[in-house]
């Protein structure tokens, strides 16, 4: 089955072609970072308009790259949520229109299920069951995964997601957008041990997260430094390092608890923050001690992309799932509501 995947949940337009027998044939992505950078964050209306502008040219590009025509496509998968409603509607409308014109089925895909399954596109994919850490700008969740659609939520952030905390903290200390890569870049030059930030909610049982207080602690530290006349580039690097270390260690501690609680030794990390190299190193060290293994997608597939939607959609389409012609999206959509596929 050849599936066209469309991703428009936020500020990146992704298109890909995935074949159930040959694998990923082509993918293309247009990022709106430069468009939104001047505003310090994503402007939903601008995001929606740019998706309209980019979608059809990217589809043509992917078809040309794969050497395919519209007659070769068997189905379309698109992101139906969660995400920005206006942005989601662009992808959903395009998918349903093309499905009608080409007389093929269409299926709305859960954005976070796409992220969760993105490591399946690699040469050595994880095997079920495993624990997944879904960590992005909008979500921070620990999930037990026994199969596609067989998800048990173990813990989640009670306030800011980790990626959101990275972006907000970067803005508070005067860095550009997006904040996560900026903090990671500065942290490389930070002085270890100069600042030690708290590891939120690690001193109590459970697998939930909270990063709002850590964001405030970072701001207070930065303001105290500035009040003392020390707002040098090195101090900013030291603050960035202390913040990143706190987030990474908190995520690592919670992942270790989740593995112990479930009795599993395979961990998947997915979502934009999974590209953070300090987080990868920390989790690999922890899993090495447990004689387990951590899996993640290549950096290009950690952020939003069409390949993960095409793959996730293909698995469900092969199981006989598809949507009617109605254009429906969901800004909020708990992943546990997804129907399981047969074992």
mmCIF file with all atom_site columns, N, CA, C and O in Angstrom, residues 72-114:
data_model
loop_
_atom_site.group_PDB
_atom_site.id
_atom_site.type_symbol
_atom_site.label_atom_id
_atom_site.label_alt_id
_atom_site.label_comp_id
_atom_site.label_asym_id
_atom_site.label_entity_id
_atom_site.label_seq_id
_atom_site.pdbx_PDB_ins_code
_atom_site.Cartn_x
_atom_site.Cartn_y
_atom_site.Cartn_z
_atom_site.occupancy
_atom_site.B_iso_or_equiv
_atom_site.pdbx_formal_charge
_atom_site.auth_seq_id
_atom_site.auth_comp_id
_atom_site.auth_asym_id
_atom_site.auth_atom_id
_atom_site.pdbx_PDB_model_num
ATOM 1   N N  . UNK A 1 72  ? -0.784  6.240  -8.587 1.00 0.00 ? 72  UNK A N  1
ATOM 2   C CA . UNK A 1 72  ? -0.083  5.203  -7.824 1.00 0.00 ? 72  UNK A CA 1
ATOM 3   C C  . UNK A 1 72  ? -0.478  5.188  -6.354 1.00 0.00 ? 72  UNK A C  1
ATOM 4   O O  . UNK A 1 72  ? -0.254  4.192  -5.658 1.00 0.00 ? 72  UNK A O  1
ATOM 5   N N  . UNK A 1 73  ? -1.057  6.275  -5.864 1.00 0.00 ? 73  UNK A N  1
ATOM 6   C CA . UNK A 1 73  ? -1.337  6.417  -4.431 1.00 0.00 ? 73  UNK A CA 1
ATOM 7   C C  . UNK A 1 73  ? -2.596  5.635  -4.058 1.00 0.00 ? 73  UNK A C  1
ATOM 8   O O  . UNK A 1 73  ? -3.639  5.755  -4.704 1.00 0.00 ? 73  UNK A O  1
ATOM 9   N N  . UNK A 1 74  ? -2.497  4.850  -2.991 1.00 0.00 ? 74  UNK A N  1
ATOM 10  C CA . UNK A 1 74  ? -3.620  4.021  -2.545 1.00 0.00 ? 74  UNK A CA 1
ATOM 11  C C  . UNK A 1 74  ? -4.453  4.662  -1.447 1.00 0.00 ? 74  UNK A C  1
ATOM 12  O O  . UNK A 1 74  ? -5.621  4.308  -1.268 1.00 0.00 ? 74  UNK A O  1
ATOM 13  N N  . UNK A 1 75  ? -3.871  5.579  -0.678 1.00 0.00 ? 75  UNK A N  1
ATOM 14  C CA . UNK A 1 75  ? -4.593  6.202  0.434  1.00 0.00 ? 75  UNK A CA 1
ATOM 15  C C  . UNK A 1 75  ? -3.841  7.440  0.894  1.00 0.00 ? 75  UNK A C  1
ATOM 16  O O  . UNK A 1 75  ? -2.653  7.619  0.583  1.00 0.00 ? 75  UNK A O  1
ATOM 17  N N  . UNK A 1 76  ? -4.536  8.272  1.642  1.00 0.00 ? 76  UNK A N  1
ATOM 18  C CA . UNK A 1 76  ? -3.942  9.492  2.199  1.00 0.00 ? 76  UNK A CA 1
ATOM 19  C C  . UNK A 1 76  ? -4.119  9.483  3.708  1.00 0.00 ? 76  UNK A C  1
ATOM 20  O O  . UNK A 1 76  ? -5.207  9.205  4.220  1.00 0.00 ? 76  UNK A O  1
ATOM 21  N N  . UNK A 1 77  ? -3.039  9.795  4.442  1.00 0.00 ? 77  UNK A N  1
ATOM 22  C CA . UNK A 1 77  ? -3.094  9.965  5.891  1.00 0.00 ? 77  UNK A CA 1
ATOM 23  C C  . UNK A 1 77  ? -2.744  11.411 6.203  1.00 0.00 ? 77  UNK A C  1
ATOM 24  O O  . UNK A 1 77  ? -1.840  11.984 5.587  1.00 0.00 ? 77  UNK A O  1
ATOM 25  N N  . UNK A 1 78  ? -3.457  11.997 7.137  1.00 0.00 ? 78  UNK A N  1
ATOM 26  C CA . UNK A 1 78  ? -3.221  13.395 7.495  1.00 0.00 ? 78  UNK A CA 1
ATOM 27  C C  . UNK A 1 78  ? -3.339  13.566 9.005  1.00 0.00 ? 78  UNK A C  1
ATOM 28  O O  . UNK A 1 78  ? -4.002  12.777 9.674  1.00 0.00 ? 78  UNK A O  1
ATOM 29  N N  . UNK A 1 79  ? -2.690  14.566 9.523  1.00 0.00 ? 79  UNK A N  1
ATOM 30  C CA . UNK A 1 79  ? -2.768  14.841 10.955 1.00 0.00 ? 79  UNK A CA 1
ATOM 31  C C  . UNK A 1 79  ? -4.116  15.474 11.274 1.00 0.00 ? 79  UNK A C  1
ATOM 32  O O  . UNK A 1 79  ? -4.437  16.551 10.780 1.00 0.00 ? 79  UNK A O  1
ATOM 33  N N  . UNK A 1 80  ? -4.893  14.804 12.130 1.00 0.00 ? 80  UNK A N  1
ATOM 34  C CA . UNK A 1 80  ? -6.212  15.303 12.516 1.00 0.00 ? 80  UNK A CA 1
ATOM 35  C C  . UNK A 1 80  ? -6.203  15.925 13.912 1.00 0.00 ? 80  UNK A C  1
ATOM 36  O O  . UNK A 1 80  ? -7.214  16.449 14.359 1.00 0.00 ? 80  UNK A O  1
ATOM 37  N N  . UNK A 1 81  ? -5.087  15.853 14.620 1.00 0.00 ? 81  UNK A N  1
ATOM 38  C CA . UNK A 1 81  ? -4.977  16.425 15.947 1.00 0.00 ? 81  UNK A CA 1
ATOM 39  C C  . UNK A 1 81  ? -3.952  15.650 16.749 1.00 0.00 ? 81  UNK A C  1
ATOM 40  O O  . UNK A 1 81  ? -3.465  14.605 16.302 1.00 0.00 ? 81  UNK A O  1
ATOM 41  N N  . UNK A 1 82  ? -3.620  16.144 17.923 1.00 0.00 ? 82  UNK A N  1
ATOM 42  C CA . UNK A 1 82  ? -3.892  17.495 18.416 1.00 0.00 ? 82  UNK A CA 1
ATOM 43  C C  . UNK A 1 82  ? -2.998  18.517 17.716 1.00 0.00 ? 82  UNK A C  1
ATOM 44  O O  . UNK A 1 82  ? -2.026  18.149 17.067 1.00 0.00 ? 82  UNK A O  1
ATOM 45  N N  . UNK A 1 83  ? -3.370  19.790 17.878 1.00 0.00 ? 83  UNK A N  1
ATOM 46  C CA . UNK A 1 83  ? -2.613  20.848 17.224 1.00 0.00 ? 83  UNK A CA 1
ATOM 47  C C  . UNK A 1 83  ? -3.435  22.113 17.106 1.00 0.00 ? 83  UNK A C  1
ATOM 48  O O  . UNK A 1 83  ? -4.493  22.250 17.731 1.00 0.00 ? 83  UNK A O  1
ATOM 49  N N  . UNK A 1 84  ? -2.962  23.049 16.297 1.00 0.00 ? 84  UNK A N  1
ATOM 50  C CA . UNK A 1 84  ? -3.683  24.298 16.042 1.00 0.00 ? 84  UNK A CA 1
ATOM 51  C C  . UNK A 1 84  ? -4.807  24.010 15.049 1.00 0.00 ? 84  UNK A C  1
ATOM 52  O O  . UNK A 1 84  ? -4.566  23.468 13.970 1.00 0.00 ? 84  UNK A O  1
ATOM 53  N N  . UNK A 1 85  ? -6.019  24.372 15.423 1.00 0.00 ? 85  UNK A N  1
ATOM 54  C CA . UNK A 1 85  ? -7.179  23.996 14.613 1.00 0.00 ? 85  UNK A CA 1
ATOM 55  C C  . UNK A 1 85  ? -7.057  24.501 13.174 1.00 0.00 ? 85  UNK A C  1
ATOM 56  O O  . UNK A 1 85  ? -7.293  23.756 12.217 1.00 0.00 ? 85  UNK A O  1
ATOM 57  N N  . UNK A 1 86  ? -6.705  25.761 13.003 1.00 0.00 ? 86  UNK A N  1
ATOM 58  C CA . UNK A 1 86  ? -6.596  26.297 11.653 1.00 0.00 ? 86  UNK A CA 1
ATOM 59  C C  . UNK A 1 86  ? -5.576  25.567 10.816 1.00 0.00 ? 86  UNK A C  1
ATOM 60  O O  . UNK A 1 86  ? -5.811  25.261 9.642  1.00 0.00 ? 86  UNK A O  1
ATOM 61  N N  . UNK A 1 87  ? -4.435  25.259 11.411 1.00 0.00 ? 87  UNK A N  1
ATOM 62  C CA . UNK A 1 87  ? -3.386  24.534 10.698 1.00 0.00 ? 87  UNK A CA 1
ATOM 63  C C  . UNK A 1 87  ? -3.842  23.118 10.361 1.00 0.00 ? 87  UNK A C  1
ATOM 64  O O  . UNK A 1 87  ? -3.622  22.618 9.248  1.00 0.00 ? 87  UNK A O  1
ATOM 65  N N  . UNK A 1 88  ? -4.476  22.454 11.316 1.00 0.00 ? 88  UNK A N  1
ATOM 66  C CA . UNK A 1 88  ? -4.976  21.097 11.083 1.00 0.00 ? 88  UNK A CA 1
ATOM 67  C C  . UNK A 1 88  ? -5.994  21.064 9.945  1.00 0.00 ? 88  UNK A C  1
ATOM 68  O O  . UNK A 1 88  ? -6.010  20.129 9.136  1.00 0.00 ? 88  UNK A O  1
ATOM 69  N N  . UNK A 1 89  ? -6.843  22.088 9.879  1.00 0.00 ? 89  UNK A N  1
ATOM 70  C CA . UNK A 1 89  ? -7.888  22.119 8.854  1.00 0.00 ? 89  UNK A CA 1
ATOM 71  C C  . UNK A 1 89  ? -7.307  22.215 7.445  1.00 0.00 ? 89  UNK A C  1
ATOM 72  O O  . UNK A 1 89  ? -7.910  21.709 6.491  1.00 0.00 ? 89  UNK A O  1
ATOM 73  N N  . UNK A 1 90  ? -6.146  22.834 7.317  1.00 0.00 ? 90  UNK A N  1
ATOM 74  C CA . UNK A 1 90  ? -5.526  22.914 5.991  1.00 0.00 ? 90  UNK A CA 1
ATOM 75  C C  . UNK A 1 90  ? -5.171  21.512 5.490  1.00 0.00 ? 90  UNK A C  1
ATOM 76  O O  . UNK A 1 90  ? -5.515  21.123 4.373  1.00 0.00 ? 90  UNK A O  1
ATOM 77  N N  . UNK A 1 91  ? -4.491  20.742 6.333  1.00 0.00 ? 91  UNK A N  1
ATOM 78  C CA . UNK A 1 91  ? -4.118  19.389 5.934  1.00 0.00 ? 91  UNK A CA 1
ATOM 79  C C  . UNK A 1 91  ? -5.318  18.487 5.731  1.00 0.00 ? 91  UNK A C  1
ATOM 80  O O  . UNK A 1 91  ? -5.364  17.700 4.782  1.00 0.00 ? 91  UNK A O  1
ATOM 81  N N  . UNK A 1 92  ? -6.293  18.595 6.649  1.00 0.00 ? 92  UNK A N  1
ATOM 82  C CA . UNK A 1 92  ? -7.485  17.752 6.550  1.00 0.00 ? 92  UNK A CA 1
ATOM 83  C C  . UNK A 1 92  ? -8.277  18.066 5.286  1.00 0.00 ? 92  UNK A C  1
ATOM 84  O O  . UNK A 1 92  ? -8.746  17.158 4.581  1.00 0.00 ? 92  UNK A O  1
ATOM 85  N N  . UNK A 1 93  ? -8.446  19.345 4.977  1.00 0.00 ? 93  UNK A N  1
ATOM 86  C CA . UNK A 1 93  ? -9.199  19.744 3.785  1.00 0.00 ? 93  UNK A CA 1
ATOM 87  C C  . UNK A 1 93  ? -8.519  19.276 2.518  1.00 0.00 ? 93  UNK A C  1
ATOM 88  O O  . UNK A 1 93  ? -9.159  18.771 1.591  1.00 0.00 ? 93  UNK A O  1
ATOM 89  N N  . UNK A 1 94  ? -7.194  19.446 2.478  1.00 0.00 ? 94  UNK A N  1
ATOM 90  C CA . UNK A 1 94  ? -6.442  19.012 1.303  1.00 0.00 ? 94  UNK A CA 1
ATOM 91  C C  . UNK A 1 94  ? -6.533  17.494 1.134  1.00 0.00 ? 94  UNK A C  1
ATOM 92  O O  . UNK A 1 94  ? -6.768  16.997 0.029  1.00 0.00 ? 94  UNK A O  1
ATOM 93  N N  . UNK A 1 95  ? -6.370  16.767 2.229  1.00 0.00 ? 95  UNK A N  1
ATOM 94  C CA . UNK A 1 95  ? -6.415  15.302 2.163  1.00 0.00 ? 95  UNK A CA 1
ATOM 95  C C  . UNK A 1 95  ? -7.768  14.806 1.692  1.00 0.00 ? 95  UNK A C  1
ATOM 96  O O  . UNK A 1 95  ? -7.858  13.923 0.824  1.00 0.00 ? 95  UNK A O  1
ATOM 97  N N  . UNK A 1 96  ? -8.832  15.337 2.258  1.00 0.00 ? 96  UNK A N  1
ATOM 98  C CA . UNK A 1 96  ? -10.170 14.880 1.887  1.00 0.00 ? 96  UNK A CA 1
ATOM 99  C C  . UNK A 1 96  ? -10.516 15.258 0.449  1.00 0.00 ? 96  UNK A C  1
ATOM 100 O O  . UNK A 1 96  ? -11.183 14.496 -0.260 1.00 0.00 ? 96  UNK A O  1
ATOM 101 N N  . UNK A 1 97  ? -10.064 16.431 0.004  1.00 0.00 ? 97  UNK A N  1
ATOM 102 C CA . UNK A 1 97  ? -10.327 16.838 -1.383 1.00 0.00 ? 97  UNK A CA 1
ATOM 103 C C  . UNK A 1 97  ? -9.601  15.918 -2.362 1.00 0.00 ? 97  UNK A C  1
ATOM 104 O O  . UNK A 1 97  ? -10.176 15.474 -3.368 1.00 0.00 ? 97  UNK A O  1
ATOM 105 N N  . UNK A 1 98  ? -8.339  15.617 -2.069 1.00 0.00 ? 98  UNK A N  1
ATOM 106 C CA . UNK A 1 98  ? -7.581  14.736 -2.952 1.00 0.00 ? 98  UNK A CA 1
ATOM 107 C C  . UNK A 1 98  ? -8.135  13.314 -2.917 1.00 0.00 ? 98  UNK A C  1
ATOM 108 O O  . UNK A 1 98  ? -8.195  12.634 -3.954 1.00 0.00 ? 98  UNK A O  1
ATOM 109 N N  . UNK A 1 99  ? -8.546  12.868 -1.734 1.00 0.00 ? 99  UNK A N  1
ATOM 110 C CA . UNK A 1 99  ? -9.111  11.517 -1.629 1.00 0.00 ? 99  UNK A CA 1
ATOM 111 C C  . UNK A 1 99  ? -10.380 11.397 -2.464 1.00 0.00 ? 99  UNK A C  1
ATOM 112 O O  . UNK A 1 99  ? -10.619 10.375 -3.118 1.00 0.00 ? 99  UNK A O  1
ATOM 113 N N  . UNK A 1 100 ? -11.184 12.452 -2.452 1.00 0.00 ? 100 UNK A N  1
ATOM 114 C CA . UNK A 1 100 ? -12.412 12.455 -3.259 1.00 0.00 ? 100 UNK A CA 1
ATOM 115 C C  . UNK A 1 100 ? -12.078 12.476 -4.749 1.00 0.00 ? 100 UNK A C  1
ATOM 116 O O  . UNK A 1 100 ? -12.657 11.720 -5.546 1.00 0.00 ? 100 UNK A O  1
ATOM 117 N N  . UNK A 1 101 ? -11.113 13.323 -5.118 1.00 0.00 ? 101 UNK A N  1
ATOM 118 C CA . UNK A 1 101 ? -10.751 13.448 -6.534 1.00 0.00 ? 101 UNK A CA 1
ATOM 119 C C  . UNK A 1 101 ? -10.106 12.175 -7.063 1.00 0.00 ? 101 UNK A C  1
ATOM 120 O O  . UNK A 1 101 ? -10.323 11.791 -8.223 1.00 0.00 ? 101 UNK A O  1
ATOM 121 N N  . UNK A 1 102 ? -9.315  11.523 -6.224 1.00 0.00 ? 102 UNK A N  1
ATOM 122 C CA . UNK A 1 102 ? -8.593  10.330 -6.653 1.00 0.00 ? 102 UNK A CA 1
ATOM 123 C C  . UNK A 1 102 ? -9.334  9.034  -6.328 1.00 0.00 ? 102 UNK A C  1
ATOM 124 O O  . UNK A 1 102 ? -8.847  7.947  -6.672 1.00 0.00 ? 102 UNK A O  1
ATOM 125 N N  . UNK A 1 103 ? -10.459 9.151  -5.641 1.00 0.00 ? 103 UNK A N  1
ATOM 126 C CA . UNK A 1 103 ? -11.286 7.992  -5.273 1.00 0.00 ? 103 UNK A CA 1
ATOM 127 C C  . UNK A 1 103 ? -10.491 6.971  -4.458 1.00 0.00 ? 103 UNK A C  1
ATOM 128 O O  . UNK A 1 103 ? -10.443 5.774  -4.775 1.00 0.00 ? 103 UNK A O  1
ATOM 129 N N  . UNK A 1 104 ? -9.862  7.469  -3.396 1.00 0.00 ? 104 UNK A N  1
ATOM 130 C CA . UNK A 1 104 ? -9.103  6.619  -2.479 1.00 0.00 ? 104 UNK A CA 1
ATOM 131 C C  . UNK A 1 104 ? -9.490  6.972  -1.052 1.00 0.00 ? 104 UNK A C  1
ATOM 132 O O  . UNK A 1 104 ? -10.027 8.050  -0.788 1.00 0.00 ? 104 UNK A O  1
ATOM 133 N N  . UNK A 1 105 ? -9.251  6.104  -0.083 1.00 0.00 ? 105 UNK A N  1
ATOM 134 C CA . UNK A 1 105 ? -9.602  6.402  1.307  1.00 0.00 ? 105 UNK A CA 1
ATOM 135 C C  . UNK A 1 105 ? -8.645  7.401  1.940  1.00 0.00 ? 105 UNK A C  1
ATOM 136 O O  . UNK A 1 105 ? -7.493  7.540  1.516  1.00 0.00 ? 105 UNK A O  1
ATOM 137 N N  . UNK A 1 106 ? -9.148  8.091  2.967  1.00 0.00 ? 106 UNK A N  1
ATOM 138 C CA . UNK A 1 106 ? -8.335  9.017  3.755  1.00 0.00 ? 106 UNK A CA 1
ATOM 139 C C  . UNK A 1 106 ? -8.506  8.676  5.233  1.00 0.00 ? 106 UNK A C  1
ATOM 140 O O  . UNK A 1 106 ? -9.549  8.163  5.653  1.00 0.00 ? 106 UNK A O  1
ATOM 141 N N  . UNK A 1 107 ? -7.477  8.967  6.023  1.00 0.00 ? 107 UNK A N  1
ATOM 142 C CA . UNK A 1 107 ? -7.521  8.658  7.451  1.00 0.00 ? 107 UNK A CA 1
ATOM 143 C C  . UNK A 1 107 ? -6.829  9.757  8.245  1.00 0.00 ? 107 UNK A C  1
ATOM 144 O O  . UNK A 1 107 ? -5.700  10.131 7.939  1.00 0.00 ? 107 UNK A O  1
ATOM 145 N N  . UNK A 1 108 ? -7.518  10.244 9.271  1.00 0.00 ? 108 UNK A N  1
ATOM 146 C CA . UNK A 1 108 ? -6.920  11.204 10.182 1.00 0.00 ? 108 UNK A CA 1
ATOM 147 C C  . UNK A 1 108 ? -6.047  10.501 11.200 1.00 0.00 ? 108 UNK A C  1
ATOM 148 O O  . UNK A 1 108 ? -6.477  9.525  11.823 1.00 0.00 ? 108 UNK A O  1
ATOM 149 N N  . UNK A 1 109 ? -4.825  10.968 11.386 1.00 0.00 ? 109 UNK A N  1
ATOM 150 C CA . UNK A 1 109 ? -3.841  10.340 12.262 1.00 0.00 ? 109 UNK A CA 1
ATOM 151 C C  . UNK A 1 109 ? -3.608  11.214 13.485 1.00 0.00 ? 109 UNK A C  1
ATOM 152 O O  . UNK A 1 109 ? -3.615  12.440 13.400 1.00 0.00 ? 109 UNK A O  1
ATOM 153 N N  . UNK A 1 110 ? -3.381  10.563 14.626 1.00 0.00 ? 110 UNK A N  1
ATOM 154 C CA . UNK A 1 110 ? -3.041  11.273 15.859 1.00 0.00 ? 110 UNK A CA 1
ATOM 155 C C  . UNK A 1 110 ? -1.581  11.717 15.773 1.00 0.00 ? 110 UNK A C  1
ATOM 156 O O  . UNK A 1 110 ? -0.676  10.910 15.548 1.00 0.00 ? 110 UNK A O  1
ATOM 157 N N  . UNK A 1 111 ? -1.353  13.010 15.976 1.00 0.00 ? 111 UNK A N  1
ATOM 158 C CA . UNK A 1 111 ? -0.017  13.579 15.830 1.00 0.00 ? 111 UNK A CA 1
ATOM 159 C C  . UNK A 1 111 ? 1.009   12.897 16.740 1.00 0.00 ? 111 UNK A C  1
ATOM 160 O O  . UNK A 1 111 ? 2.127   12.567 16.312 1.00 0.00 ? 111 UNK A O  1
ATOM 161 N N  . UNK A 1 112 ? 0.634   12.642 18.008 1.00 0.00 ? 112 UNK A N  1
ATOM 162 C CA . UNK A 1 112 ? 1.593   12.045 18.946 1.00 0.00 ? 112 UNK A CA 1
ATOM 163 C C  . UNK A 1 112 ? 1.809   10.563 18.673 1.00 0.00 ? 112 UNK A C  1
ATOM 164 O O  . UNK A 1 112 ? 2.877   10.027 18.952 1.00 0.00 ? 112 UNK A O  1
ATOM 165 N N  . UNK A 1 113 ? 0.813   9.883  18.105 1.00 0.00 ? 113 UNK A N  1
ATOM 166 C CA . UNK A 1 113 ? 1.051   8.504  17.682 1.00 0.00 ? 113 UNK A CA 1
ATOM 167 C C  . UNK A 1 113 ? 2.067   8.490  16.546 1.00 0.00 ? 113 UNK A C  1
ATOM 168 O O  . UNK A 1 113 ? 2.905   7.592  16.458 1.00 0.00 ? 113 UNK A O  1
ATOM 169 N N  . UNK A 1 114 ? 1.997   9.498  15.687 1.00 0.00 ? 114 UNK A N  1
ATOM 170 C CA . UNK A 1 114 ? 3.002   9.608  14.634 1.00 0.00 ? 114 UNK A CA 1
ATOM 171 C C  . UNK A 1 114 ? 4.395   9.737  15.212 1.00 0.00 ? 114 UNK A C  1
ATOM 172 O O  . UNK A 1 114 ? 5.326   9.042  14.802 1.00 0.00 ? 114 UNK A O  1
#
